[in-house]
mmCIF file of C-alpha atoms in Angstrom:
data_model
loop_
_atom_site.group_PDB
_atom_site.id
_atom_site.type_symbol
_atom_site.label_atom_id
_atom_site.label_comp_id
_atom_site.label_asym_id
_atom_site.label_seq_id
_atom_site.Cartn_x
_atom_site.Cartn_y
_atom_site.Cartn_z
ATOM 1 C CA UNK A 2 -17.054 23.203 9.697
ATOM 2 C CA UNK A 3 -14.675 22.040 11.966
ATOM 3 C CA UNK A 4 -16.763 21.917 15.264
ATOM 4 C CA UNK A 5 -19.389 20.075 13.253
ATOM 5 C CA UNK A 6 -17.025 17.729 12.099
ATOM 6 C CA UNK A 7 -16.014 17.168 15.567
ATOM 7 C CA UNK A 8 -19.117 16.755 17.002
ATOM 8 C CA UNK A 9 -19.729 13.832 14.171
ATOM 9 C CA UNK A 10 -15.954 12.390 14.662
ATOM 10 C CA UNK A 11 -16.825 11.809 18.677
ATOM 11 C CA UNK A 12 -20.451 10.596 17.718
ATOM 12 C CA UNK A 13 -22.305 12.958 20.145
ATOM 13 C CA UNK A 14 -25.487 14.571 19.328
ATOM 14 C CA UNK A 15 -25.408 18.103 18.034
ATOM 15 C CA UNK A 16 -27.429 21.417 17.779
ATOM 16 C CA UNK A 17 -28.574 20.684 14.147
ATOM 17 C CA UNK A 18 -32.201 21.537 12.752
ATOM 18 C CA UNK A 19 -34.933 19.496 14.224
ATOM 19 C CA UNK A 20 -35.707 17.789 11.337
ATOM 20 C CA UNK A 21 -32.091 16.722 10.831
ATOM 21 C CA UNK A 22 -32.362 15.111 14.100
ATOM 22 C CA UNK A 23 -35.187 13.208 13.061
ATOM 23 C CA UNK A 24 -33.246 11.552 10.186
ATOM 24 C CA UNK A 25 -30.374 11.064 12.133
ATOM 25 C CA UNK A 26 -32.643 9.058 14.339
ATOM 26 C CA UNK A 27 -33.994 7.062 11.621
ATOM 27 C CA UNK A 28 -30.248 6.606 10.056
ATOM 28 C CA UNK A 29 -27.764 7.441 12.275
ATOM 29 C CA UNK A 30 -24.375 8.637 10.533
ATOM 30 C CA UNK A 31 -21.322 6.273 11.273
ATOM 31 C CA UNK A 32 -18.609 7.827 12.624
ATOM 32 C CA UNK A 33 -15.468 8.635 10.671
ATOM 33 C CA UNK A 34 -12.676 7.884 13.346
ATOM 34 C CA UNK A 35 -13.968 4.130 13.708
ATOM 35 C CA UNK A 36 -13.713 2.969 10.105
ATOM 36 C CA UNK A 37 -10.722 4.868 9.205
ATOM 37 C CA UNK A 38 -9.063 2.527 12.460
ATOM 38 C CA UNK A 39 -10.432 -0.250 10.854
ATOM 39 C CA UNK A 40 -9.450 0.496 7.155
ATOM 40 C CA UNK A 41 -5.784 0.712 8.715
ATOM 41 C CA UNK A 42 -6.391 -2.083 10.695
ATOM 42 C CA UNK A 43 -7.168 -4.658 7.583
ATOM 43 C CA UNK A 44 -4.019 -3.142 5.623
ATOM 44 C CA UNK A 45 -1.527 -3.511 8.700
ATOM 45 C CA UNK A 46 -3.013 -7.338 8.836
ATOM 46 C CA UNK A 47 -2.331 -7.049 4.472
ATOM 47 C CA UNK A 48 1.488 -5.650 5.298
ATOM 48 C CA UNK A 49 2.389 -8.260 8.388
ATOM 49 C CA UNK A 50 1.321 -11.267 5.017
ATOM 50 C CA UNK A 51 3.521 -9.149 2.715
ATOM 51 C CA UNK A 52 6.053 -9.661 5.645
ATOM 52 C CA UNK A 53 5.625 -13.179 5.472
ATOM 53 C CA UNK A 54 5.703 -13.459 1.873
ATOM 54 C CA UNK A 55 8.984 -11.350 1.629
ATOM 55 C CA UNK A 56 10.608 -13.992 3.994
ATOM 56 C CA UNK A 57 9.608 -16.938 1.829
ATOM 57 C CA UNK A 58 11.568 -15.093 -1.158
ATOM 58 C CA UNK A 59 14.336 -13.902 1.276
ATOM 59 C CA UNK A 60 14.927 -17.636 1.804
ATOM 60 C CA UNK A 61 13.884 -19.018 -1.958
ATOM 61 C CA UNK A 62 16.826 -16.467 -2.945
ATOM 62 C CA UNK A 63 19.400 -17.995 -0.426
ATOM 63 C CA UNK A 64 18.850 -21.316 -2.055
ATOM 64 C CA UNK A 65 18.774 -19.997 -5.333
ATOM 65 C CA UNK A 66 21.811 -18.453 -4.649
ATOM 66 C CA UNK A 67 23.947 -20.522 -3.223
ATOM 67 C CA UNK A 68 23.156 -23.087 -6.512
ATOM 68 C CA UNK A 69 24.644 -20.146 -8.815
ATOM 69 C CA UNK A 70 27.729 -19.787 -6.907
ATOM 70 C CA UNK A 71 28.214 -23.959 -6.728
ATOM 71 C CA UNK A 72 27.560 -23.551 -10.684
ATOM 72 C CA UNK A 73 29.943 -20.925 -11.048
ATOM 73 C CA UNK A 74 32.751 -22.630 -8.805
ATOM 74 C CA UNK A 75 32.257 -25.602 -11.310
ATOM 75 C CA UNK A 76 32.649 -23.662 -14.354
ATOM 76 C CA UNK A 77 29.145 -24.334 -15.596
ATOM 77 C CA UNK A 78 27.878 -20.776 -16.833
ATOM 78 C CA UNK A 79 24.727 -22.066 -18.968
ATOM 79 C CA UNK A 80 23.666 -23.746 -15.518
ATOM 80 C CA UNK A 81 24.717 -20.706 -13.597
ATOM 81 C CA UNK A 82 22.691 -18.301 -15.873
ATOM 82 C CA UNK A 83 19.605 -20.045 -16.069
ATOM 83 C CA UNK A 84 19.495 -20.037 -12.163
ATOM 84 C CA UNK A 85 20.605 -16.089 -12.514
ATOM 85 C CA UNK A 86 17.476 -15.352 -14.654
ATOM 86 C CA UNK A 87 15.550 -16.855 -12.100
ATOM 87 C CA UNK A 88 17.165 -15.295 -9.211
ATOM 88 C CA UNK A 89 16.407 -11.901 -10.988
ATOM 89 C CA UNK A 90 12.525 -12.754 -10.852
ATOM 90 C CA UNK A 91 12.971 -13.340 -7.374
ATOM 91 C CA UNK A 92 14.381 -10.479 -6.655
ATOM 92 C CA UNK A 93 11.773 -8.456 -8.847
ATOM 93 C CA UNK A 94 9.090 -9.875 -6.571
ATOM 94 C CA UNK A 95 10.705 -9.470 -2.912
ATOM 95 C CA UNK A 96 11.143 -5.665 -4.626
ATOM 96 C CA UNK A 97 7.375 -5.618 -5.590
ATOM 97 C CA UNK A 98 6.525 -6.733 -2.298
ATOM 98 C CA UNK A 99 8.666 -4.543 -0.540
ATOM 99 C CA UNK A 100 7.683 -1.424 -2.548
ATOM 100 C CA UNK A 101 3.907 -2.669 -1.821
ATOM 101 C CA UNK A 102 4.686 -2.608 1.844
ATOM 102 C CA UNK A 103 6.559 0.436 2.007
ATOM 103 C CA UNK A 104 3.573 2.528 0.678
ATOM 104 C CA UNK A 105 0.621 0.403 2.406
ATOM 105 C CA UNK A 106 2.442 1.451 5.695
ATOM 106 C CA UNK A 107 2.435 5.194 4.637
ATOM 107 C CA UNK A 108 -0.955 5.101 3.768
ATOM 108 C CA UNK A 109 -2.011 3.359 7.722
ATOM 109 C CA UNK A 110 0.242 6.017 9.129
ATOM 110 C CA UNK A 111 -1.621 8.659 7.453
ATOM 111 C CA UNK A 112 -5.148 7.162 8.097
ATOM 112 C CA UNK A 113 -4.038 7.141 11.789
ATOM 113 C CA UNK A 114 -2.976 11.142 11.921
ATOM 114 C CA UNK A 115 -6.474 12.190 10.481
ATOM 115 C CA UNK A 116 -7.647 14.764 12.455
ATOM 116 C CA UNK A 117 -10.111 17.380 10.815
ATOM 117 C CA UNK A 118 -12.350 17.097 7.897
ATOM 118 C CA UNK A 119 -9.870 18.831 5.575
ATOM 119 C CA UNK A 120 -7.346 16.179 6.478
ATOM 120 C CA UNK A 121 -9.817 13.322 5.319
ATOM 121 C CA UNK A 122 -10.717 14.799 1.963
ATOM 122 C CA UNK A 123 -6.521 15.303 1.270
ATOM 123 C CA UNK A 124 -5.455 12.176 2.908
ATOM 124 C CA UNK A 125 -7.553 10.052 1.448
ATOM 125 C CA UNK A 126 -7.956 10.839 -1.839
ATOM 126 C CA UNK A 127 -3.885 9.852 -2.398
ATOM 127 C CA UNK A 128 -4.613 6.796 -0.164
ATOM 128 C CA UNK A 129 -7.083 5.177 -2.269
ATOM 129 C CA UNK A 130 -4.579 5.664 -5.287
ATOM 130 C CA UNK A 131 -1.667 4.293 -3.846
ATOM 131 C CA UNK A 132 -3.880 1.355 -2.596
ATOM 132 C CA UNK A 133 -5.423 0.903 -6.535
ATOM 133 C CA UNK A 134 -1.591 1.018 -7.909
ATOM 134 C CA UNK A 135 -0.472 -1.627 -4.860
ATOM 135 C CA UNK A 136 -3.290 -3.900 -5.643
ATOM 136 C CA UNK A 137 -3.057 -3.755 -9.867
ATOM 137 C CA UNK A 138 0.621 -5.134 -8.366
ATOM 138 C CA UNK A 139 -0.086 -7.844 -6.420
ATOM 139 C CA UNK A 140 -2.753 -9.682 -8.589
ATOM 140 C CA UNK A 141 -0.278 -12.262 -9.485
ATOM 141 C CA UNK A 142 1.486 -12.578 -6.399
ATOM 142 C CA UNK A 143 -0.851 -12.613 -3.619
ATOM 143 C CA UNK A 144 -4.132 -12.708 -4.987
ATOM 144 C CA UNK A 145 -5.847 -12.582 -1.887
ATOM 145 C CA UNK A 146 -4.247 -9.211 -0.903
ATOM 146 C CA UNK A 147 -5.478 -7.898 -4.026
ATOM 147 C CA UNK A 148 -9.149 -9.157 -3.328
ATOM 148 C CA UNK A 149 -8.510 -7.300 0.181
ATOM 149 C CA UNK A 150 -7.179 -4.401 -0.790
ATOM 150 C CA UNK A 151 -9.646 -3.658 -3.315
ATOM 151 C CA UNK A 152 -12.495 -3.676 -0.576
ATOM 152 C CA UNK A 153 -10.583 -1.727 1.668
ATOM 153 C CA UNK A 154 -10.554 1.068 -1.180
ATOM 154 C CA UNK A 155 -14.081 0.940 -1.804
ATOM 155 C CA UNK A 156 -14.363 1.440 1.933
ATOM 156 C CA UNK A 157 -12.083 4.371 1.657
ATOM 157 C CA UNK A 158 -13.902 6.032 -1.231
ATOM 158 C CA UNK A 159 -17.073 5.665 0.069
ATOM 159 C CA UNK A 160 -15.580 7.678 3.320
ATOM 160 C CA UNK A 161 -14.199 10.370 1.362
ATOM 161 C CA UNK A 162 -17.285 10.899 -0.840
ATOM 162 C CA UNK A 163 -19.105 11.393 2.308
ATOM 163 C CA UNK A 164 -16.401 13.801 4.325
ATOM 164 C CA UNK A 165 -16.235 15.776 0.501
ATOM 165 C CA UNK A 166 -20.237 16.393 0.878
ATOM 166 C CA UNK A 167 -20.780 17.367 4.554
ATOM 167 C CA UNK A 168 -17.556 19.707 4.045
ATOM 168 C CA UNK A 169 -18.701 21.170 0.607
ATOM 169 C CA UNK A 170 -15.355 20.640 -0.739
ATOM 170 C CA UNK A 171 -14.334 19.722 -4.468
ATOM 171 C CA UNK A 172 -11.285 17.043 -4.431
ATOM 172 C CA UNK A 173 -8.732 18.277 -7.033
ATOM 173 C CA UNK A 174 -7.457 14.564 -8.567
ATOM 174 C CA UNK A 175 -4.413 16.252 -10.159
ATOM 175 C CA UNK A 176 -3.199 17.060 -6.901
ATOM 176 C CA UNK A 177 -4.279 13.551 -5.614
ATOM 177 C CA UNK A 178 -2.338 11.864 -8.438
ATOM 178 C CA UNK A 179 0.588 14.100 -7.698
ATOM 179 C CA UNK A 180 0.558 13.116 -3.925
ATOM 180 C CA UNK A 181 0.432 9.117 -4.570
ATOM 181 C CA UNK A 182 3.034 9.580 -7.212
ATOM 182 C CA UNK A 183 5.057 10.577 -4.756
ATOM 183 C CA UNK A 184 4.308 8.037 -2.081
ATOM 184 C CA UNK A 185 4.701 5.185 -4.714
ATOM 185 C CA UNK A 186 8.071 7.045 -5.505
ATOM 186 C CA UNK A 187 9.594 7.009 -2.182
ATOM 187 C CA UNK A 188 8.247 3.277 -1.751
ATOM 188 C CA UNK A 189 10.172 2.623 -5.116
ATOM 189 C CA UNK A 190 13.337 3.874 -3.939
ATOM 190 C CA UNK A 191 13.688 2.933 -0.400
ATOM 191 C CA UNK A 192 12.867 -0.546 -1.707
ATOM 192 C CA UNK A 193 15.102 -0.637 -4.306
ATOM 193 C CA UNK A 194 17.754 0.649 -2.046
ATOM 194 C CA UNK A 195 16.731 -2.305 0.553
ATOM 195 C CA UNK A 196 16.909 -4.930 -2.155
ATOM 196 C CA UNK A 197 20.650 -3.769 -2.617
ATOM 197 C CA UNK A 198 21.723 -3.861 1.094
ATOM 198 C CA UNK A 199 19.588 -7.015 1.546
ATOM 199 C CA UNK A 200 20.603 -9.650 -1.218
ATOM 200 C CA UNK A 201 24.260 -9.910 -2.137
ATOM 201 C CA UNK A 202 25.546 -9.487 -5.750
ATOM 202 C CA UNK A 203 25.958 -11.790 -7.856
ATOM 203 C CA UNK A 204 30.006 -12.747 -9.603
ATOM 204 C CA UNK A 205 30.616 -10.813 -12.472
ATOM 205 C CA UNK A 206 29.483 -11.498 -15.555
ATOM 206 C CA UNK A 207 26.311 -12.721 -14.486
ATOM 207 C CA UNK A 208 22.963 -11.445 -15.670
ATOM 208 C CA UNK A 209 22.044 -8.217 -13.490
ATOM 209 C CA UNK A 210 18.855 -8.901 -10.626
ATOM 210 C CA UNK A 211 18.123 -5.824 -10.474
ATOM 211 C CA UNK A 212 16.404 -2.786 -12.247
ATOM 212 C CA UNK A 213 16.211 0.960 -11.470
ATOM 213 C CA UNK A 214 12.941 1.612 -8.963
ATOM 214 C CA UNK A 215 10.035 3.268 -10.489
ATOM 215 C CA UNK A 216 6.320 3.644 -9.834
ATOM 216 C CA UNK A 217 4.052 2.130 -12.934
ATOM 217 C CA UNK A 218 0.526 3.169 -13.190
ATOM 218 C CA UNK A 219 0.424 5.999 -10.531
ATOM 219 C CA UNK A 220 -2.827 7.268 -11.428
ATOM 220 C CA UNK A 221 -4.847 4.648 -12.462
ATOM 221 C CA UNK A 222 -8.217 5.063 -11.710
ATOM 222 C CA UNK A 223 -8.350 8.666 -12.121
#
């Protein structure tokens, strides 16, 4: 299995039955390694906007900020709270970015350390998960990267359907759901962690920005 997968991966011509020549000839299969590259190539462009987008709030929560503390100073907590509450959605959307971007980025690294058959079936089966789960995420926030994303997992499907069939293997989705629960986990926490060190607290008594990391709708989709 593993010769004939390499054979495909490399896109050279091998010692199957005649008449699988023929329809090779007539359809040629598309090699693996190529559109994986590109799959990870279109999220890495997805994760350098989510960069972007995380400055814009990095900045939009200076401001915000900075007109809390003047509020504060002045004594003026109903001004002070209202921008609090809106500091806190801030925050909840440089975390959802963050979060989005921590687990897009495991999901190129893993696309990009494919290297058997067996690995596509496992690796991407958890990939396309974690990519639904980003994307349900995003669809209010950038729109576009949802649109994007969502093509990028039909691209990925459509890959692993194919690898399942020429390797004869059946994809187990409870272990698939398990594995992108745990990628959207570690996303969660390292970016909950990052919102911490990143934005300072706020004075006491103000309304809290932040809530404890967790991953909503791991397995949708399955």
């Amino acid at each position: 299995m593993s010769e004939r997968f390499a054979k495909k991966w490399d896109s050279k011509r091998d010692e199957s039955p005649f008449t699988d020549r023929i329809k090779d000839a007539v359809k040629p299969p598309v090699p693996l390694k190529p559109r994986l590259d590109s799959a990870a190539r279109r999220i890495d462009l997805q994760v350098q906007k989510l960069d972007q987008a995380n400055e814009r709030f990095t900045q939009k929560d200076r401001a915000i900020f900075a007109k809390i503390v003047d509020a504060y100073t002045k004594h003026d907590s109903a001004r002070a709270n209202v921008y609090a509450n809106e500091l806190a959605e801030v925050r909840k959307m440089s975390k959802l970015i963050m979060n989005a971007k921590l687990a897009l980025e495991q999901i190129t690294l893993r696309l990009r350390t494919v290297s058997d058959l067996g690995d596509v079936v496992s690796t991407l089966g958890p990939a396309v998960g974690v990519l639904r789960n980003v994307r349900s995420g995003l669809n209010s926030v950038m729109p576009e990267a949802e649109n994007e994303l969502g093509a990028v997992g039909d691209l990925l499907s459509g890959i692993m359907l194919e690898a399942g069939q020429g390797s004869g293997m059946t994809l187990n989705f409870d272990a698939v759901s398990e594995d992108a629960a745990k990628i959207l986990t570690e996303a969660a926490t390292v970016a909950e962690q990052k919102v911490k060190d990143k934005f300072p607290d706020l004075p006491p008594g103000m309304p809290s920005t932040t809530t404890p990391a967790r991953a909503e709708r791991t397995t949708e989709g399955y």
